[in-house]
Short mmCIF file of C-alpha atoms and ligand atoms in Angstrom, two decimals:
data_model
loop_
_atom_site.label_atom_id
_atom_site.label_comp_id
_atom_site.label_asym_id
_atom_site.label_seq_id
_atom_site.Cartn_x
_atom_site.Cartn_y
_atom_site.Cartn_z
CA UNK J 1 35.31 -16.40 -4.10
CA UNK J 2 35.55 -19.02 -1.35
CA UNK J 3 32.21 -20.61 -0.43
CA UNK J 4 31.01 -19.81 3.08
CA UNK J 5 31.28 -22.85 5.33
CA UNK J 6 28.97 -21.35 7.95
CA UNK J 7 26.35 -18.90 6.68
CA UNK J 8 23.88 -19.26 9.60
CA UNK J 9 24.29 -15.58 10.47
CA UNK J 10 23.48 -14.34 6.95
CA UNK J 11 20.50 -16.70 6.69
CA UNK J 12 19.12 -15.57 10.07
CA UNK J 13 19.50 -11.91 9.05
CA UNK J 14 17.25 -12.63 6.08
CA UNK J 15 14.80 -14.70 8.17
CA UNK J 16 15.67 -17.90 6.29
CA UNK J 17 15.76 -21.42 7.81
CA UNK J 18 18.70 -22.28 10.08
CA UNK J 19 19.63 -25.42 12.05
CA UNK J 20 20.37 -23.40 15.18
CA UNK J 21 20.44 -19.74 16.22
CA UNK J 22 23.67 -18.01 15.17
CA UNK J 23 25.51 -16.00 17.79
CA UNK J 24 28.14 -13.27 17.87
CA UNK J 25 28.83 -10.62 20.48
CA UNK J 26 29.35 -6.86 20.23
CA UNK J 27 32.98 -6.07 21.22
CA UNK J 28 33.83 -9.77 20.89
CA UNK J 29 37.43 -8.84 20.06
CA UNK J 30 38.49 -6.96 23.15
CA UNK J 31 40.20 -6.61 26.47
CA UNK J 32 38.43 -9.52 28.23
CA UNK J 33 40.62 -11.76 26.03
CA UNK J 34 44.28 -12.09 27.11
CA UNK J 35 45.01 -12.94 23.48
CA UNK J 36 43.66 -9.50 22.44
CA UNK J 37 45.74 -7.72 25.07
CA UNK J 38 48.86 -9.52 23.81
CA UNK J 39 48.25 -8.45 20.21
CA UNK J 40 47.51 -4.87 21.27
CA UNK J 41 50.82 -4.78 23.18
CA UNK J 42 52.58 -6.04 20.06
CA UNK J 43 50.98 -3.19 18.05
CA UNK J 44 51.86 -0.48 20.58
CA UNK J 45 48.44 1.06 21.23
CA UNK J 46 44.81 0.74 20.20
CA UNK J 47 45.01 3.05 17.18
CA UNK J 48 48.26 1.40 16.03
CA UNK J 49 46.38 -1.89 16.17
CA UNK J 50 43.54 -0.41 14.09
CA UNK J 51 46.09 0.76 11.50
CA UNK J 52 47.73 -2.64 11.01
CA UNK J 53 45.65 -4.84 8.67
CA UNK J 54 47.56 -7.99 9.69
CA UNK J 55 47.09 -7.40 13.44
CA UNK J 56 43.45 -6.33 12.92
CA UNK J 57 42.90 -9.63 11.21
CA UNK J 58 44.58 -11.49 14.07
CA UNK J 59 42.27 -9.99 16.72
CA UNK J 60 39.18 -10.28 14.51
CA UNK J 61 39.77 -14.04 14.22
CA UNK J 62 40.48 -14.63 17.93
CA UNK J 63 36.79 -14.86 18.96
CA UNK J 64 36.09 -17.19 16.02
CA UNK J 65 38.73 -19.61 17.34
CA UNK J 66 38.10 -19.09 21.06
CA UNK J 67 34.31 -18.70 21.24
CA UNK J 68 33.14 -20.27 18.00
CA UNK J 69 31.36 -17.06 16.96
CA UNK J 70 29.13 -17.42 13.88
CA UNK J 71 30.22 -14.05 12.49
CA UNK J 72 33.41 -12.00 12.59
CA UNK J 73 33.29 -8.22 13.04
CA UNK J 74 35.91 -5.97 11.52
CA UNK J 75 38.30 -4.74 14.17
CA UNK J 76 38.32 -0.95 14.06
CA UNK J 77 36.50 1.91 15.77
CA UNK J 78 33.63 4.19 14.82
CA UNK J 79 35.78 7.27 15.49
CA UNK J 80 38.22 6.65 12.64
CA UNK J 81 35.71 8.43 10.36
CA UNK J 82 35.93 11.86 12.07
CA UNK J 83 39.68 11.29 12.33
CA UNK J 84 39.86 10.81 8.55
CA UNK J 85 37.83 14.03 8.18
CA UNK J 86 40.77 15.81 9.79
CA UNK J 87 40.05 15.69 13.53
CA UNK J 88 42.90 14.74 15.83
CA UNK J 89 41.93 11.61 17.85
CA UNK J 90 43.68 10.08 20.85
CA UNK J 91 43.03 7.02 23.00
CA UNK J 92 45.00 7.38 26.24
CA UNK J 93 45.72 4.19 28.21
CA UNK J 94 42.77 3.45 30.48
CA UNK J 95 40.87 6.46 29.10
CA UNK J 96 38.14 6.77 26.53
CA UNK J 97 38.59 8.49 23.18
CA UNK J 98 39.40 12.21 23.04
CA UNK J 99 39.11 14.83 20.31
CA UNK J 100 41.31 17.63 21.73
CA UNK J 101 39.99 20.12 19.14
CA UNK J 102 36.24 19.51 19.13
CA UNK J 103 33.67 20.97 16.74
CA UNK J 104 32.29 24.10 18.41
CA UNK J 105 30.63 26.28 15.75
CA UNK J 106 29.33 26.53 12.19
CA UNK J 107 32.77 27.43 10.80
CA UNK J 108 34.22 24.21 12.26
CA UNK J 109 31.50 22.18 10.54
CA UNK J 110 31.97 24.01 7.24
CA UNK J 111 35.67 23.08 7.26
CA UNK J 112 34.95 19.35 7.51
CA UNK J 113 35.12 17.52 4.18
CA UNK J 114 32.66 14.86 2.99
CA UNK J 115 34.64 11.64 2.48
CA UNK J 116 33.33 10.55 -0.87
CA UNK J 117 36.27 8.20 -1.44
CA UNK J 118 37.14 6.10 1.63
CA UNK J 119 40.41 4.89 0.09
CA UNK J 120 41.46 8.47 0.76
CA UNK J 121 42.16 8.43 4.54
CA UNK J 122 40.47 5.13 5.43
CA UNK J 123 42.36 2.91 3.01
CA UNK J 124 43.95 1.08 5.94
CA UNK J 125 40.49 -0.06 7.12
CA UNK J 126 39.59 -1.29 3.62
CA UNK J 127 42.92 -3.19 3.55
CA UNK J 128 42.01 -4.72 6.92
CA UNK J 129 38.64 -5.85 5.53
CA UNK J 130 40.31 -7.56 2.57
CA UNK J 131 42.97 -9.13 4.81
CA UNK J 132 40.37 -10.48 7.25
CA UNK J 133 38.33 -11.97 4.39
CA UNK J 134 41.47 -13.70 3.11
CA UNK J 135 42.32 -15.06 6.57
CA UNK J 136 38.75 -16.14 7.36
CA UNK J 137 38.88 -18.28 4.26
CA UNK J 138 35.08 -18.66 4.29
CA UNK J 139 34.77 -19.89 7.88
CA UNK J 140 32.09 -17.32 8.86
CA UNK J 141 30.78 -14.09 7.34
CA UNK J 142 32.45 -10.74 8.03
CA UNK J 143 30.44 -7.81 9.43
CA UNK J 144 31.56 -4.27 8.61
CA UNK J 145 30.38 -1.30 10.68
CA UNK J 146 30.24 2.42 11.27
CA UNK J 147 28.83 4.81 13.85
CA UNK J 148 25.55 6.60 13.23
CA UNK J 149 25.93 10.28 12.31
CA UNK J 150 24.32 11.36 15.60
CA UNK J 151 26.60 9.12 17.70
CA UNK J 152 29.70 10.36 15.85
CA UNK J 153 28.53 13.96 16.30
CA UNK J 154 28.26 13.48 20.08
CA UNK J 155 31.97 12.59 20.31
CA UNK J 156 33.02 15.30 17.82
CA UNK J 157 31.17 18.10 19.65
CA UNK J 158 31.74 16.93 23.23
CA UNK J 159 35.41 16.17 22.50
CA UNK J 160 35.03 12.65 23.92
CA UNK J 161 32.59 10.67 26.01
CA UNK J 162 30.01 12.60 28.02
CA UNK J 163 27.64 12.30 30.96
CA UNK J 164 24.96 14.84 30.06
CA UNK J 165 25.80 15.75 26.45
CA UNK J 166 25.48 19.46 27.21
CA UNK J 167 27.49 20.76 24.23
CA UNK J 168 25.98 18.58 21.52
CA UNK J 169 22.45 19.15 22.87
CA UNK J 170 23.02 22.92 23.05
CA UNK J 171 24.21 22.93 19.43
CA UNK J 172 21.21 20.86 18.36
CA UNK J 173 18.73 23.18 20.11
CA UNK J 174 20.41 26.54 19.41
CA UNK J 175 21.79 25.92 15.92
CA UNK J 176 19.76 23.15 14.32
CA UNK J 177 21.01 24.06 10.82
CA UNK J 178 24.61 23.67 11.92
CA UNK J 179 23.77 20.29 13.41
CA UNK J 180 21.99 19.23 10.22
CA UNK J 181 24.97 20.31 8.13
CA UNK J 182 27.27 18.18 10.32
CA UNK J 183 24.95 15.16 10.29
CA UNK J 184 24.51 15.35 6.50
CA UNK J 185 28.27 15.37 5.95
CA UNK J 186 28.66 12.43 8.30
CA UNK J 187 25.83 10.46 6.67
CA UNK J 188 27.31 10.79 3.19
CA UNK J 189 30.81 9.96 4.45
CA UNK J 190 29.57 6.92 6.37
CA UNK J 191 27.56 5.67 3.37
CA UNK J 192 30.63 5.85 1.10
CA UNK J 193 32.75 4.22 3.82
CA UNK J 194 30.35 1.31 4.33
CA UNK J 195 30.09 0.81 0.56
CA UNK J 196 33.90 0.68 0.51
CA UNK J 197 33.84 -1.98 3.22
CA UNK J 198 31.26 -3.98 1.23
CA UNK J 199 33.33 -3.67 -1.96
CA UNK J 200 36.36 -4.98 -0.06
CA UNK J 201 34.51 -7.96 1.40
CA UNK J 202 32.16 -7.04 4.28
CA UNK J 203 29.17 -9.38 3.94
CA UNK J 204 26.82 -7.47 6.29
CA UNK J 205 27.04 -4.03 7.90
CA UNK J 206 25.94 -2.69 11.28
CA UNK J 207 25.33 0.95 12.17
CA UNK J 208 25.96 1.64 15.87
CA UNK J 209 23.71 4.36 17.26
CA UNK J 210 24.99 4.17 20.80
CA UNK J 211 23.62 7.58 21.81
CA UNK J 212 20.31 7.83 19.91
CA UNK J 213 18.56 6.89 23.16
CA UNK J 214 19.39 10.22 24.83
CA UNK J 215 17.03 12.05 22.45
CA UNK J 216 13.31 12.76 22.66
CA UNK J 217 11.14 10.85 20.20
CA UNK J 218 10.88 13.92 17.95
CA UNK J 219 14.58 14.66 18.04
CA UNK J 220 15.48 11.01 17.46
CA UNK J 221 13.43 11.05 14.26
CA UNK J 222 14.90 14.34 13.06
CA UNK J 223 18.55 14.11 14.20
CA UNK J 224 19.36 10.42 14.33
CA UNK J 225 16.97 8.14 12.46
CA UNK J 226 16.63 10.39 9.40
CA UNK J 227 20.40 10.23 8.85
CA UNK J 228 20.59 6.47 9.32
CA UNK J 229 17.78 6.28 6.76
CA UNK J 230 19.84 8.46 4.40
CA UNK J 231 22.73 5.98 4.78
CA UNK J 232 20.55 2.89 4.26
CA UNK J 233 19.18 4.47 1.06
CA UNK J 234 22.71 4.76 -0.36
CA UNK J 235 24.08 1.33 0.55
CA UNK J 236 25.02 -1.47 -1.81
CA UNK J 237 22.46 -4.13 -0.94
CA UNK J 238 23.84 -6.98 -3.03
CA UNK J 239 27.42 -8.09 -3.53
CA UNK J 240 29.12 -11.33 -4.63
CA UNK J 241 25.65 -12.60 -5.62
CA UNK J 242 24.21 -12.30 -2.10
CA UNK J 243 22.16 -9.74 -0.21
CA UNK J 244 24.25 -7.66 2.20
CA UNK J 245 22.10 -7.35 5.35
CA UNK J 246 21.98 -4.00 7.12
CA UNK J 247 21.67 -4.00 10.94
CA UNK J 248 20.56 -0.85 12.80
CA UNK J 249 21.23 -0.75 16.53
CA UNK J 250 20.02 2.14 18.69
CA UNK J 251 20.83 1.71 22.37
CA UNK J 252 17.91 3.08 24.35
CA UNK J 253 15.75 3.10 21.23
CA UNK J 254 13.32 0.31 22.06
CA UNK J 255 10.37 2.72 22.02
CA UNK J 256 11.02 3.35 18.33
CA UNK J 257 11.32 -0.18 16.93
CA UNK J 258 8.62 0.28 14.29
CA UNK J 259 10.27 3.44 12.96
CA UNK J 260 13.67 1.73 12.89
CA UNK J 261 12.23 -1.25 10.99
CA UNK J 262 10.64 1.21 8.51
CA UNK J 263 14.06 2.46 7.34
CA UNK J 264 14.40 -0.60 5.13
CA UNK J 265 17.08 -2.26 7.23
CA UNK J 266 17.13 -6.07 7.39
CA UNK J 267 17.85 -6.49 11.09
CA UNK J 268 17.04 -4.41 14.18
CA UNK J 269 19.54 -4.63 17.03
CA UNK J 270 17.93 -4.77 20.49
CA UNK J 271 19.35 -3.57 23.78
CA UNK J 272 18.45 -5.54 26.92
CA UNK J 273 15.66 -3.25 28.12
CA UNK J 274 12.93 -5.01 26.11
CA UNK J 275 11.76 -8.63 26.27
CA UNK J 276 12.46 -10.15 22.87
CA UNK J 277 8.94 -11.64 22.59
CA UNK J 278 7.56 -8.08 22.75
CA UNK J 279 9.98 -6.90 20.07
CA UNK J 280 9.07 -9.91 17.93
CA UNK J 281 5.35 -9.18 18.26
CA UNK J 282 5.94 -5.58 17.17
CA UNK J 283 8.31 -5.95 14.19
CA UNK J 284 9.26 -9.63 13.81
CA UNK J 285 7.18 -10.09 10.66
CA UNK J 286 9.23 -7.42 8.86
CA UNK J 287 12.82 -7.68 10.03
CA UNK J 288 15.13 -10.05 11.88
CA UNK J 289 16.05 -9.27 15.48
CA UNK J 290 19.53 -9.24 16.97
CA UNK J 291 20.09 -9.48 20.72
CA UNK J 292 19.51 -9.13 23.53
CA UNK J 293 21.06 -10.57 26.68
CA UNK J 294 22.03 -8.04 29.37
CA UNK J 295 25.84 -7.83 29.02
CA UNK J 296 26.22 -7.83 32.82
CA UNK J 297 24.68 -11.32 32.89
CA UNK J 298 28.21 -12.44 31.92
CA UNK J 299 29.28 -11.67 35.50
CA UNK J 300 26.90 -14.39 36.75
CA UNK J 301 27.84 -18.04 37.20
CA UNK J 302 27.85 -20.20 34.04
CA UNK J 303 24.63 -21.99 35.12
CA UNK J 304 22.79 -18.67 35.44
CA UNK J 305 24.09 -17.52 32.05
CA UNK J 306 22.72 -20.70 30.46
CA UNK J 307 19.35 -20.17 32.17
CA UNK J 308 19.15 -16.66 30.70
CA UNK J 309 20.05 -17.90 27.22
CA UNK J 310 17.27 -20.49 27.52
CA UNK J 311 14.79 -17.83 28.60
CA UNK J 312 15.60 -15.53 25.64
CA UNK J 313 15.42 -18.45 23.17
CA UNK J 314 12.06 -19.53 24.64
CA UNK J 315 10.70 -15.98 24.41
CA UNK J 316 11.71 -15.78 20.74
CA UNK J 317 10.30 -19.28 20.32
CA UNK J 318 10.11 -21.20 17.07
CA UNK J 319 10.60 -19.43 13.80
CA UNK J 320 13.35 -17.67 11.92
CA UNK J 321 14.97 -14.29 12.16
CA UNK J 322 16.93 -14.31 15.41
CA UNK J 323 20.63 -13.52 15.66
CA UNK J 324 21.70 -14.03 19.27
CA UNK J 325 23.88 -11.27 20.75
CA UNK J 326 24.26 -9.19 23.87
CA UNK J 327 22.22 -6.00 24.22
CA UNK J 328 25.47 -3.99 24.16
CA UNK J 329 29.20 -4.74 24.16
CA UNK J 330 30.94 -7.17 26.50
CA UNK J 331 32.81 -5.38 29.31
CA UNK J 332 36.58 -5.81 29.82
CA UNK J 333 36.43 -7.55 33.22
CA UNK J 334 34.20 -10.48 32.23
CA UNK J 335 35.91 -13.86 32.76
CA UNK J 336 36.71 -15.37 29.37
CA UNK J 337 35.21 -18.71 30.53
CA UNK J 338 31.84 -17.02 30.98
CA UNK J 339 31.89 -15.71 27.42
CA UNK J 340 32.77 -19.21 26.18
CA UNK J 341 29.84 -20.65 28.16
CA UNK J 342 27.46 -18.05 26.68
CA UNK J 343 28.36 -19.12 23.13
CA UNK J 344 28.19 -22.81 23.99
CA UNK J 345 24.76 -22.37 25.59
CA UNK J 346 23.32 -20.63 22.52
CA UNK J 347 24.70 -23.32 20.22
CA UNK J 348 23.31 -26.17 22.32
CA UNK J 349 20.01 -24.77 23.57
CA UNK J 350 18.82 -23.28 20.27
CA UNK J 351 18.72 -26.49 18.21
CA UNK J 352 15.29 -27.47 19.55
CA UNK J 353 13.71 -24.30 18.14
CA UNK J 354 14.81 -25.07 14.61
CA UNK J 355 13.72 -28.65 14.11
CA UNK J 356 11.35 -29.22 11.21
CA UNK J 357 7.74 -28.72 12.32
CA UNK J 358 6.05 -32.05 12.96
O1 LIG D 401 32.89 -5.32 18.31
C1 LIG D 401 34.07 -5.52 18.00
O2 LIG D 401 34.76 -6.45 18.50
C2 LIG D 401 34.69 -4.69 16.90
C3 LIG D 401 35.47 -3.56 17.31
C4 LIG D 401 34.82 -2.30 17.84
C5 LIG D 401 35.53 -1.42 18.69
N1 LIG D 401 34.77 -0.30 18.87
C6 LIG D 401 36.86 -1.66 19.25
C7 LIG D 401 37.28 -0.96 20.47
C8 LIG D 401 33.58 -1.70 17.57
C9 LIG D 401 32.41 -2.23 16.76
C10 LIG D 401 33.57 -0.44 18.22
C11 LIG D 401 32.45 0.51 18.14
C12 LIG D 401 32.44 1.70 18.99
N2 LIG D 401 33.49 2.48 19.37
C13 LIG D 401 31.27 2.29 19.50
C14 LIG D 401 29.86 1.83 19.24
C15 LIG D 401 29.52 0.58 19.98
C16 LIG D 401 29.37 0.72 21.45
O3 LIG D 401 30.15 0.05 22.16
O4 LIG D 401 28.49 1.45 21.88
C17 LIG D 401 31.64 3.42 20.25
C18 LIG D 401 30.71 4.35 21.00
C19 LIG D 401 33.06 3.53 20.15
C20 LIG D 401 33.93 4.59 20.71
C21 LIG D 401 34.86 4.04 21.70
N3 LIG D 401 35.94 3.23 21.40
C22 LIG D 401 34.83 4.22 23.09
C23 LIG D 401 33.79 5.03 23.85
C24 LIG D 401 35.91 3.52 23.62
C25 LIG D 401 36.36 3.53 25.06
C26 LIG D 401 35.50 2.68 25.90
C27 LIG D 401 36.10 1.32 25.98
O5 LIG D 401 35.37 0.33 25.84
O6 LIG D 401 37.30 1.27 26.23
C28 LIG D 401 36.57 2.86 22.56
C29 LIG D 401 37.76 1.98 22.66
C30 LIG D 401 37.69 0.65 21.98
N4 LIG D 401 37.10 0.36 20.78
C31 LIG D 401 38.31 -0.53 22.47
C32 LIG D 401 38.05 -1.54 21.53
C33 LIG D 401 38.51 -2.97 21.58
C34 LIG D 401 39.15 -0.62 23.72
C35 LIG D 401 40.46 -0.02 23.45
C36 LIG D 401 41.61 -0.75 24.08
O7 LIG D 401 41.95 -1.85 23.61
O8 LIG D 401 42.16 -0.22 25.04
#
C-alpha cells in the first residue's frame, strides 16, 4: 500500500497533532468547476458520470489539483443506494433527483431488499473507490460516504426533494412500524455499503443526514439518530493498519451535538448555525469537529472570506481536532477563485494555531 504523503485530515479526525488545520469542502467536485462540467458533458449525464469509475476518479481529483484539498471525497450520490434496491432514479437537467415510483405503503417497503452484498448492484461504486485510490497514489486520504437512513427515506417517500415533507412525515406519524421497517433495511444496506467502500480503499466515511434537522428532538432520536447509531455499530473501524474515522453530519442538528457524539463516531460535522467555540465547549473533548463556514460566505469578496476563516480558526483556538469545511455543500454559482481563496486562507492562517506550545 502506498504511504500517505498528506495525512493531516486523518490525524485531525483522531485529534492528533497537525502542522496546520486540514481543509476539504462538501460538494468540492461539482458544477462551480468548469473542469467538472466538461467531464460531466463527456460522460453524458450525472448518473452516467457516477457509473464510470475512470470519470469519477477524474472529477474526484480535480479539487485536489485545483484547490489543494487535504482529502478527496468519492464522487457519487447518496441516492444510488435506493436505486440499487430497485427504485427507478432520474436526474433531469437543471432538476433535482426524482423517484417516479415512490414508496407509499407497507407493501412497497416489504418489497425492498436489504443489500447485504454491495458488489451486487453497487459494484460500480466500489470500482470507482479502487480506481480513485490508485489515481490518488497516496496524495491525500479518500473519504467514502452514504446518506443517513432518514435522509434516504425522505427522498424515497416524497419521490424527490420536498418543501414540507408531508408524505414522509405522515408515514412516520401514521405508520411508525412501516417507517421503522424501511429505516432498518436502509441502515443495514448502508452499513454493508460503507464496509464495501472501506474494503475497497475508503480511509474515512461520512454519513450525510441532510434532513435530520426537520424532526423534533424525540423523533430525531427515534427515526434518525438510532439508525445512524446502528450503522456506526456495524462499521469496520480499522483497515490497512489505521483507524477509519466515522463522521456524522446532521444539518440542523446542532441542538443534539452531545447525542451525536455519543454514537461512537470520531468526528461531528457542524452546519453554520452554531459558533464553533460553543460546539467545542460542548463535545470537543470527545470527538473532532468538522466545519463550519456558512457556504454563502463564498459569494463575498476574497478579503471577507479570509476574515471569516480567521474568525472560525480563532474561535476553535489552539488544540487538535478541527477539520475545516463549509457548514453544507458549495453552491454551483460560486466563483472558482473564491473557493481557491478559501482553501488558501485556511492553509495560511491556521499554522499559528499549531505551533508547539512555548
Ligand atoms: O461532495 C462531493 O463532492 C461528492 C459528491 C456528492 C454528490 N452528492 C454529487 C452530486 C455527495 C457527497 C452528494 C451527497 C448528496 N446527494 C446529499 C447529501 C449532502 C447534501 O448536499 O446535503 C444529498 C441530499 C444528495 C441528493 C442530491 N444529489 C440532490 C438533492 C441533488 C440536486 C441538488 C443539486 O445540488 O443539484 C443531487 C445532484 C448532485 N449530486 C450533483 C452532484 C455533483 C449535481 C448534479 C449535476 O452535476 O448536475
